mmCIF file of C-alpha atoms in Angstrom:
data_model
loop_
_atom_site.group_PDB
_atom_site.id
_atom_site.type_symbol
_atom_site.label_atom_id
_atom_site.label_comp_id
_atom_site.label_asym_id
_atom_site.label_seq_id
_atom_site.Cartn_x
_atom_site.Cartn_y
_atom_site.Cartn_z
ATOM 1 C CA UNK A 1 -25.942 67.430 -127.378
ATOM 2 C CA UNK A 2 -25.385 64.457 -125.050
ATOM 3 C CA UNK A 3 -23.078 61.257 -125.922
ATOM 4 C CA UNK A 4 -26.057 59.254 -126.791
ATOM 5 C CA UNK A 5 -27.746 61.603 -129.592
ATOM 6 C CA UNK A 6 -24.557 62.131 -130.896
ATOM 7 C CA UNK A 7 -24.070 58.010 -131.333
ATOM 8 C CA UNK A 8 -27.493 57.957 -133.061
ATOM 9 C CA UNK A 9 -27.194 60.116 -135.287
ATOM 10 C CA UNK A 10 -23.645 58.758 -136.808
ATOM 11 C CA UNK A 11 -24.371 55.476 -136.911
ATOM 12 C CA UNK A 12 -27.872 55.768 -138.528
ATOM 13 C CA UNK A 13 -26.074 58.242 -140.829
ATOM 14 C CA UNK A 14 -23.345 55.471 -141.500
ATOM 15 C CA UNK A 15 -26.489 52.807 -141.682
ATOM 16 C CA UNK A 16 -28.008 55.103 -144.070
ATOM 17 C CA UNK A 17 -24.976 56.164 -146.584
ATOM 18 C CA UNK A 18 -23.858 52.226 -146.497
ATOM 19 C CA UNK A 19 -27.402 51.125 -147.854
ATOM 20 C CA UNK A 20 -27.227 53.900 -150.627
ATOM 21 C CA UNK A 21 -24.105 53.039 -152.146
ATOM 22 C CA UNK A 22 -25.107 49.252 -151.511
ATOM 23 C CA UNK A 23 -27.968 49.478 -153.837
ATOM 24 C CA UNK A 24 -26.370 52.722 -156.127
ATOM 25 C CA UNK A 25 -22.931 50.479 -156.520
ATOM 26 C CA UNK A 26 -21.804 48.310 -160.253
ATOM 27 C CA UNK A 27 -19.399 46.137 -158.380
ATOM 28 C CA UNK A 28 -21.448 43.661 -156.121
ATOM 29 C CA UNK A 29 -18.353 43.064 -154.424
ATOM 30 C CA UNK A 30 -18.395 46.512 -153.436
ATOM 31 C CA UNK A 31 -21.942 46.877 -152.569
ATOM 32 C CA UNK A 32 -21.752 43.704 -150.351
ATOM 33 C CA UNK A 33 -19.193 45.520 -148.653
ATOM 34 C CA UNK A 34 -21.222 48.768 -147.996
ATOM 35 C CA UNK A 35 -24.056 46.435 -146.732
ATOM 36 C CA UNK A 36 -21.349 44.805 -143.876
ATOM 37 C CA UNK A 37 -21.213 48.418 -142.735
ATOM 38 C CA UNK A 38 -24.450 49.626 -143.273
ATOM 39 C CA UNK A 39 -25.077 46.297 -140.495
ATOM 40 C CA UNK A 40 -22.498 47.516 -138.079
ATOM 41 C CA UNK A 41 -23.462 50.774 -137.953
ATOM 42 C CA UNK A 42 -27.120 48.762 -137.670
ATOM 43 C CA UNK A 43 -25.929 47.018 -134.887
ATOM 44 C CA UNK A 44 -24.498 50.290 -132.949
ATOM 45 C CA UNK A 45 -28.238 51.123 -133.091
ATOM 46 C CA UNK A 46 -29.383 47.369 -131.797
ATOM 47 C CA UNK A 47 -26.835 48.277 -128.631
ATOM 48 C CA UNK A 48 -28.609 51.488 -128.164
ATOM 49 C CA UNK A 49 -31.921 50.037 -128.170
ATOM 50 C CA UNK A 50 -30.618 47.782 -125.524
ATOM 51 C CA UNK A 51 -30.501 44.417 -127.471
ATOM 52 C CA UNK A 52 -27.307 43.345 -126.507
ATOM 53 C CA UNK A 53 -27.385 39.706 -127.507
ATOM 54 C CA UNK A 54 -28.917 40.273 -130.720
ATOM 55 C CA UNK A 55 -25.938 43.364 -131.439
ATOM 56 C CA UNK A 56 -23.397 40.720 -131.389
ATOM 57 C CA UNK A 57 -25.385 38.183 -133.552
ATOM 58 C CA UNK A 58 -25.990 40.767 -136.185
ATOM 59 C CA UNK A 59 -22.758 41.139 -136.275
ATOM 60 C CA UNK A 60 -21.247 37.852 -136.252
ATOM 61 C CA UNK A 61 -24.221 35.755 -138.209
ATOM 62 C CA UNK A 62 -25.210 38.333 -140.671
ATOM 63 C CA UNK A 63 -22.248 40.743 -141.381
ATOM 64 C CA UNK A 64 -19.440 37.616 -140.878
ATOM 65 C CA UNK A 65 -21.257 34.806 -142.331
ATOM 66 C CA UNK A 66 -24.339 35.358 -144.393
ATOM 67 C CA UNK A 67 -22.617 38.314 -146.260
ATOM 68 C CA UNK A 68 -19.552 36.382 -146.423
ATOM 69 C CA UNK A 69 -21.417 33.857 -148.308
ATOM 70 C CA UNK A 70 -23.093 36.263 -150.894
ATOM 71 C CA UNK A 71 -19.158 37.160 -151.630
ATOM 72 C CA UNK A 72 -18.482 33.216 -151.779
ATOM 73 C CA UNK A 73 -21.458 32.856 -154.347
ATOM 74 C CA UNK A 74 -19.824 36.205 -155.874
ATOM 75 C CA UNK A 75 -16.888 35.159 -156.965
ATOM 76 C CA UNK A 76 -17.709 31.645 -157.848
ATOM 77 C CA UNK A 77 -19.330 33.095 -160.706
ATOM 78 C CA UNK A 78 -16.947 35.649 -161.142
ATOM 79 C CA UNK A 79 -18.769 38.820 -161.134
ATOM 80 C CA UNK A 80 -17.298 42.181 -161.319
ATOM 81 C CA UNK A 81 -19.179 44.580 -162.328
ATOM 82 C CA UNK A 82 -18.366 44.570 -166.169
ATOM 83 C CA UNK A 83 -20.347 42.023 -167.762
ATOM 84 C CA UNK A 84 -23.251 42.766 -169.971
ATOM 85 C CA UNK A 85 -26.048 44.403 -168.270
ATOM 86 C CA UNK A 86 -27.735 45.360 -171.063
ATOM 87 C CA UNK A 87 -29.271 48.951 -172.508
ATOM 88 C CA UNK A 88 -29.380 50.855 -168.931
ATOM 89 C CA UNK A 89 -33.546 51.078 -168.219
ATOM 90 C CA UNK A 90 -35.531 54.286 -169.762
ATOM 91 C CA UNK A 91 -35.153 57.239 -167.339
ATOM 92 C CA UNK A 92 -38.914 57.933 -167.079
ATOM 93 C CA UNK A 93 -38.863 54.303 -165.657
ATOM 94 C CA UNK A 94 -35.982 54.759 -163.400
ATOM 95 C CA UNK A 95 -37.725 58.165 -162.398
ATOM 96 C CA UNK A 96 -41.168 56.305 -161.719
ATOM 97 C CA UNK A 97 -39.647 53.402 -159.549
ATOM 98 C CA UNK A 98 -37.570 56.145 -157.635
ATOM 99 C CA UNK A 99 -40.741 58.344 -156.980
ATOM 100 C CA UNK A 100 -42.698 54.997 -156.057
ATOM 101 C CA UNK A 101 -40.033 54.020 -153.438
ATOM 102 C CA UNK A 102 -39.509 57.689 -152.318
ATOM 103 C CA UNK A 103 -43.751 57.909 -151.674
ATOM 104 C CA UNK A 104 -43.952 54.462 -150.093
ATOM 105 C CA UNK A 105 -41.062 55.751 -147.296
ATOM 106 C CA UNK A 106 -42.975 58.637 -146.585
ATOM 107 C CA UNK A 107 -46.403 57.069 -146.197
ATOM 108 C CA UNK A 108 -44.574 54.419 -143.765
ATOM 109 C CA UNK A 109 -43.005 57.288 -141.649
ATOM 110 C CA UNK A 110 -46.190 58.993 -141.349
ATOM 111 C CA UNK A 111 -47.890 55.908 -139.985
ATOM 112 C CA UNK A 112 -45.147 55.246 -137.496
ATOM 113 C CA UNK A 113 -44.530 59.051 -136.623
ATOM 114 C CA UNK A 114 -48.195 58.361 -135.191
ATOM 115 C CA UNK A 115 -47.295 55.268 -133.159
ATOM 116 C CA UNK A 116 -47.588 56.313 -129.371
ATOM 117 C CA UNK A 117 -44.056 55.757 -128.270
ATOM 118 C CA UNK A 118 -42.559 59.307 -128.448
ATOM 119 C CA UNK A 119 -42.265 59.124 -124.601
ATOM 120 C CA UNK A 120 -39.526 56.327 -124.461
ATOM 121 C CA UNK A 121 -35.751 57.114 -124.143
ATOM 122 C CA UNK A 122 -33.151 54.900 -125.191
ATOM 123 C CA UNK A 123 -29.127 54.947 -125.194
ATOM 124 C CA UNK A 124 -26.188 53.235 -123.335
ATOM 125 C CA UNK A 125 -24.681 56.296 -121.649
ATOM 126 C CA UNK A 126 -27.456 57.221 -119.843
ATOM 127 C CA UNK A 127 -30.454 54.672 -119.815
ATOM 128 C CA UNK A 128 -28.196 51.527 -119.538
ATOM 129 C CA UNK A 129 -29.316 48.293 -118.987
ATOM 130 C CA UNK A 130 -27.398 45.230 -118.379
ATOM 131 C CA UNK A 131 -30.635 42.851 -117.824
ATOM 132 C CA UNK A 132 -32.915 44.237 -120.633
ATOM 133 C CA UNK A 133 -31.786 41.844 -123.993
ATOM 134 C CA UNK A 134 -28.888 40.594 -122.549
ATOM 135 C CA UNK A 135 -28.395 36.472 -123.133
ATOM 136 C CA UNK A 136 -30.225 35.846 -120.299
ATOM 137 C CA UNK A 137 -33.117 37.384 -120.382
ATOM 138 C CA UNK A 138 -33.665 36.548 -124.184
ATOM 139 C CA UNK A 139 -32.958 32.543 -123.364
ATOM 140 C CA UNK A 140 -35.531 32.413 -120.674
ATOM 141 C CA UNK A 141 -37.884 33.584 -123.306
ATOM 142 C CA UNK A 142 -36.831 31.625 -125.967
ATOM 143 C CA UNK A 143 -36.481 28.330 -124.400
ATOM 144 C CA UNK A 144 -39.993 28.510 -122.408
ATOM 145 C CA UNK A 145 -42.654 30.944 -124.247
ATOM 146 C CA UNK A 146 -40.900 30.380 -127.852
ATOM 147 C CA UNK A 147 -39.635 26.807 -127.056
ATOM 148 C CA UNK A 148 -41.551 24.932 -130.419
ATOM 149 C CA UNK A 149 -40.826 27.994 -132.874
ATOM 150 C CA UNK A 150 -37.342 27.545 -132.003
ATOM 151 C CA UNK A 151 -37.204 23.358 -132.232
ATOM 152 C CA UNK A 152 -39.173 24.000 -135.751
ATOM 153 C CA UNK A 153 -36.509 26.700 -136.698
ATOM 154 C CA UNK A 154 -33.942 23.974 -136.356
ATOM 155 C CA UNK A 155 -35.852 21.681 -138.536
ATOM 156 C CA UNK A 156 -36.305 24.703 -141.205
ATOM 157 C CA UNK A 157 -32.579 25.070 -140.803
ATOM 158 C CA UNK A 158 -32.338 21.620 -141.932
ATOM 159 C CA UNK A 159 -34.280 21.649 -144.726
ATOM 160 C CA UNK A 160 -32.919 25.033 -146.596
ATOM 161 C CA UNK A 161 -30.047 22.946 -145.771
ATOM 162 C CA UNK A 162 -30.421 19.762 -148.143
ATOM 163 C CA UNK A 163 -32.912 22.256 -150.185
ATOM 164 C CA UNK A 164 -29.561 24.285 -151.124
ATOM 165 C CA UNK A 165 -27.378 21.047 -151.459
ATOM 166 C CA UNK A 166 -30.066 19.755 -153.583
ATOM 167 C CA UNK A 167 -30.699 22.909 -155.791
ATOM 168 C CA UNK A 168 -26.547 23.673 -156.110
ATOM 169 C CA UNK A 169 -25.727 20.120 -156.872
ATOM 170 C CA UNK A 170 -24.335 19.952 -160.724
ATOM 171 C CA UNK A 171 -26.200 17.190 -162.648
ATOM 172 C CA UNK A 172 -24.304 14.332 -163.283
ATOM 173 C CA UNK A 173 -24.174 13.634 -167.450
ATOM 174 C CA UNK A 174 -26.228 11.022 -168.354
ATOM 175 C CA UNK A 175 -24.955 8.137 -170.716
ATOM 176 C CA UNK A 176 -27.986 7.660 -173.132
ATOM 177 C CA UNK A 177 -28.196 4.428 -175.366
ATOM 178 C CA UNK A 178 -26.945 5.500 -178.158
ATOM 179 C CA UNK A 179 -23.597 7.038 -176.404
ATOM 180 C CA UNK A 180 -24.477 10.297 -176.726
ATOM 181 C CA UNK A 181 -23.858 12.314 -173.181
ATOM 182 C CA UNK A 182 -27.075 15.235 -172.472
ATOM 183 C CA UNK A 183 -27.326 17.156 -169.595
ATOM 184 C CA UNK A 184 -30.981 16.585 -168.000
ATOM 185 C CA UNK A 185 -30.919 20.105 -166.619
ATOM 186 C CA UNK A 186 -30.879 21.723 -169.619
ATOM 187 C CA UNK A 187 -33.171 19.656 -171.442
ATOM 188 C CA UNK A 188 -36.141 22.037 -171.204
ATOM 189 C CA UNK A 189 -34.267 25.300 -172.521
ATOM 190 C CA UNK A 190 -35.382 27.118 -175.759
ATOM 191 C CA UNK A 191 -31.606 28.479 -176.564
ATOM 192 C CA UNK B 1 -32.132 60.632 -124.416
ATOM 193 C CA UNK B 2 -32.947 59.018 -128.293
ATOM 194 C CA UNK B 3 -36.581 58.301 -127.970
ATOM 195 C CA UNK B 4 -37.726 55.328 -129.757
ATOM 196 C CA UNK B 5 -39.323 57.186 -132.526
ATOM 197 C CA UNK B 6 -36.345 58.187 -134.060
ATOM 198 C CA UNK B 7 -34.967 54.252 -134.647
ATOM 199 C CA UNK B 8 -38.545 54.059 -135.848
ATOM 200 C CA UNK B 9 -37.979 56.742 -138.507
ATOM 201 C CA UNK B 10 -34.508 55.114 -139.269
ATOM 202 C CA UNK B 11 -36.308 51.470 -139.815
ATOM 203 C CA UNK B 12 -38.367 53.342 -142.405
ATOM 204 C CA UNK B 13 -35.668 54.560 -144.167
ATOM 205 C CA UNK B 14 -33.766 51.818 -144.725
ATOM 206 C CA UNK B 15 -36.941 49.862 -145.808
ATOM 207 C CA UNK B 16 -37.307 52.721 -148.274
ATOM 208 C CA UNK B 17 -33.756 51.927 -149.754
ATOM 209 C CA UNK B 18 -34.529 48.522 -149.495
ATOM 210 C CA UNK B 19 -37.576 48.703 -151.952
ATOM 211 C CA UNK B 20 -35.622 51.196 -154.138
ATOM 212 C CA UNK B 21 -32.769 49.212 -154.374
ATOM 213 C CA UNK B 22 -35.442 45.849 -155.030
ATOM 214 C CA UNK B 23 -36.837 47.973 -157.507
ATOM 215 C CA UNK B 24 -34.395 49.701 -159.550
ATOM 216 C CA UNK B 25 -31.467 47.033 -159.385
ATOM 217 C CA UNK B 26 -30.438 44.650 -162.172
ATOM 218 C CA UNK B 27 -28.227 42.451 -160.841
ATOM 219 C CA UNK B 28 -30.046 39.602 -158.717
ATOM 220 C CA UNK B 29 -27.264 39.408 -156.065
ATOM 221 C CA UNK B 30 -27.415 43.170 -155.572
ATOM 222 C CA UNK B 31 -31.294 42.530 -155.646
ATOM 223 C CA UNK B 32 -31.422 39.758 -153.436
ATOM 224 C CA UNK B 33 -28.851 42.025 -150.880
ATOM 225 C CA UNK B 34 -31.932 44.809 -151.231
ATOM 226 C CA UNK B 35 -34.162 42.296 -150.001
ATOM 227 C CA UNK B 36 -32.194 41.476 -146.913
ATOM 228 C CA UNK B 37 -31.984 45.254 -145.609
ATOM 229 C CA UNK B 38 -35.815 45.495 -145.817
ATOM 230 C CA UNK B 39 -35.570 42.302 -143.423
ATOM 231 C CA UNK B 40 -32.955 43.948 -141.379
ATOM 232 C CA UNK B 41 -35.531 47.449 -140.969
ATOM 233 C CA UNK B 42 -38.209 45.282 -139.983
ATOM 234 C CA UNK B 43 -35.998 43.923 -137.546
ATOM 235 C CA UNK B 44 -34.741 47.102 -136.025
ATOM 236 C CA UNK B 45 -38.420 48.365 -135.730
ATOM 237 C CA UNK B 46 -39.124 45.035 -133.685
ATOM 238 C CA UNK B 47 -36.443 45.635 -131.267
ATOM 239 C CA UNK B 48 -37.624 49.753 -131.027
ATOM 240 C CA UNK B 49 -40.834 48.322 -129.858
ATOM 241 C CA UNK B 50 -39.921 45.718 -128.062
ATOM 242 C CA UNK B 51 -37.957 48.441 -126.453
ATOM 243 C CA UNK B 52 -40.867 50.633 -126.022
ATOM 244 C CA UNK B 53 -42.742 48.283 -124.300
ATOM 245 C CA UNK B 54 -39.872 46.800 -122.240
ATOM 246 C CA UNK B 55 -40.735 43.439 -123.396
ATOM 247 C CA UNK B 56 -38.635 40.598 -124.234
ATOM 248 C CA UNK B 57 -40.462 38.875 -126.766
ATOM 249 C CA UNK B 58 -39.302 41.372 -129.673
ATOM 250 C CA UNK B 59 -35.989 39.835 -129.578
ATOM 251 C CA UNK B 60 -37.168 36.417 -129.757
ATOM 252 C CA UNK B 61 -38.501 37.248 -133.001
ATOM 253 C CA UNK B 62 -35.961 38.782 -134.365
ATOM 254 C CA UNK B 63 -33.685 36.049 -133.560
ATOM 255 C CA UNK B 64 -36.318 33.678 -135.456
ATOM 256 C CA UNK B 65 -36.401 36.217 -138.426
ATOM 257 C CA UNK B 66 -32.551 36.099 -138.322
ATOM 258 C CA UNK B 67 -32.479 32.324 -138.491
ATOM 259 C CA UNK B 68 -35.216 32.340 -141.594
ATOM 260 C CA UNK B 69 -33.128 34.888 -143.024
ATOM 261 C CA UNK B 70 -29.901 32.792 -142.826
ATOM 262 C CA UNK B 71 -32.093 29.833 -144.505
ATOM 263 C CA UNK B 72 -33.783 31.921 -147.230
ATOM 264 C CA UNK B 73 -30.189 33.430 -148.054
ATOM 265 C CA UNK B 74 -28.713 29.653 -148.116
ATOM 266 C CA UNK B 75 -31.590 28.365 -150.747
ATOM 267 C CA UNK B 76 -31.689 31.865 -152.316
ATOM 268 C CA UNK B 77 -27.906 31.425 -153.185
ATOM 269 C CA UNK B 78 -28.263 28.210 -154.466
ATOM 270 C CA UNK B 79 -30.815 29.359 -156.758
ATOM 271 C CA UNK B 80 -28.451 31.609 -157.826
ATOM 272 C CA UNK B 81 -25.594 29.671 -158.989
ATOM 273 C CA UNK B 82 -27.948 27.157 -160.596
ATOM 274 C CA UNK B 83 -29.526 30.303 -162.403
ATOM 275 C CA UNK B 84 -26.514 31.080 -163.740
ATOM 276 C CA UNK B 85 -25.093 28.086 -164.231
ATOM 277 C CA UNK B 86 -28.252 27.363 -167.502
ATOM 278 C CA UNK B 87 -28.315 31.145 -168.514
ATOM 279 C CA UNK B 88 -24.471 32.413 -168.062
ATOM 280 C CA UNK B 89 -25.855 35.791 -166.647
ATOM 281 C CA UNK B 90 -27.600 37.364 -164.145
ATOM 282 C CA UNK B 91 -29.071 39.620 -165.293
ATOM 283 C CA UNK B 92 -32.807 40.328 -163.719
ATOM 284 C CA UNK B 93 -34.194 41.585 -167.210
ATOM 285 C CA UNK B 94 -32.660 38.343 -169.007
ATOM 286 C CA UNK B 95 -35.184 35.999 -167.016
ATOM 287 C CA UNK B 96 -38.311 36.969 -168.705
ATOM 288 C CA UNK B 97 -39.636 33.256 -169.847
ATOM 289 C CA UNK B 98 -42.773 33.302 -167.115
ATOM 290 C CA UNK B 99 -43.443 36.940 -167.936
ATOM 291 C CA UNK B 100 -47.348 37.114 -169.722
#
């Protein structure tokens, strides 16, 4: 058992167990936090790969801000876990989706269990790498090979941007003629 | 020593409990979160290749995928609270009206 093995195999245990309880929890407050550690234990494993720039992203971008704003959106509507949900689904369906899921994992590790990349080691004890994925290295790439993906990322940026503004904003109540205030949004519904 | 296989059979994994958890959940934040680990698999695979073959570009494009993500979670969101904002739940099973 070296130092590197042993990393591995808690942090993909830790990835592992937070994704389970992220999808198994009621509370989505909860399971948002079992996804924040299901990505730092995912980042431990970016490290290990080497991808030392993109470690530290994953961490800041996704775990501190993207999952910050799914508990923003959260609590703005004030879920916890207790409203209505409904009759709980049929168990033979609940069995069938789980034995779906269960077969589509195994198919996927057979395919890559055949991939031709057994040889490679990884690890930052031993095979450690400063150069591999650092910023460097990934910027050269970015901003010469990848230079128009990255200028059009900034205008996709932009447009989920106003998209969300857009979507989010609250209608404002329209005054009809006869003084009688309607909501345009909710002009289509059937209840 | 870890070889590269191994983060391979981890990326699998987690894309399992991704689809599981897209599958089986009822709440569309919870659902939504599902759909963002199968991203996050696909992106550790990436890197284990982009490991294996000592090449850089695997990390551009998970850096592109992590930007897309960050946009699709924005608009996603918004979608979201608008949802709930006509229907008062969320509810997966409640939306139903496009369903043949």
């Amino acid at each position: 058992m070296n130092l590197d093995l042993i990393i591995f195999v808690i942090s993909a245990a830790v990835a592992v167990f937070g994704a389970t309880l992220m999808i198994a929890q009621r509370n989505p407050v909860a399971s948002v936090l079992y996804m924040i550690l299901s990505l730092v234990a995912q980042a431990v494993c970016y490290l290990q790969l080497g991808a030392l720039f993109l470690g530290a992203i994953l961490v800041v971008v996704y775990a501190g801000a993207i999952m910050v704003l799914f508990l923003f959106v959260i609590m703005l509507l004030n879920l916890r876990g207790k409203e209505d949900m409904g009759p709980p689904a049929p168990v033979v369906s609940q069995f069938t989706k789980l034995v779906f899921g269960i077969l589509l994992t195994l198919e996927l590790a057979f395919i890559v269990k055949a991939a031709p990349f057994g040889g490679s080691s990884t690890g930052i004890v031993d095979e450690r790498s400063y150069s591999f994925g650092s910023v460097k290295a990934v910027a050269e790439t970015l901003f010469t090979d990848y230079l128009y993906p990255f200028e059009l990322t900034g205008v996709l940026l932009l447009i989920a941007v106003v998209g969300a503004v857009v979507i989010a904003k609250k209608h404002r109540q329209v005054e009809s003629s006869d003084g009688r205030s309607e909501t345009p949004g909710r002009a289509g519904e059937e209840e | 020593m870890v070889p590269v296989s191994a983060y391979l059979i981890l990326a699998v994994v987690l894309f399992g409990i991704g689809t599981v958890g897209v599958l089986i959940s009822r709440n569309m934040i919870v659902l939504f979160m599902a759909v963002e680990l199968m991203l996050n698999a696909a992106n550790m695979a990436l890197i284990a290749f982009s490991r294996a073959l000592n090449l850089v570009d695997g990390h551009v494009i998970v850096f592109l995928v992590l930007t897309i993500a960050a946009a699709e979670a924005a608009v996603g969101l918004a979608l979201i609270v608008m949802v709930y904002r006509n229907r008062e739940t969320v509810n997966i099973d409640r939306f139903s009206l496009m369903k043949w």
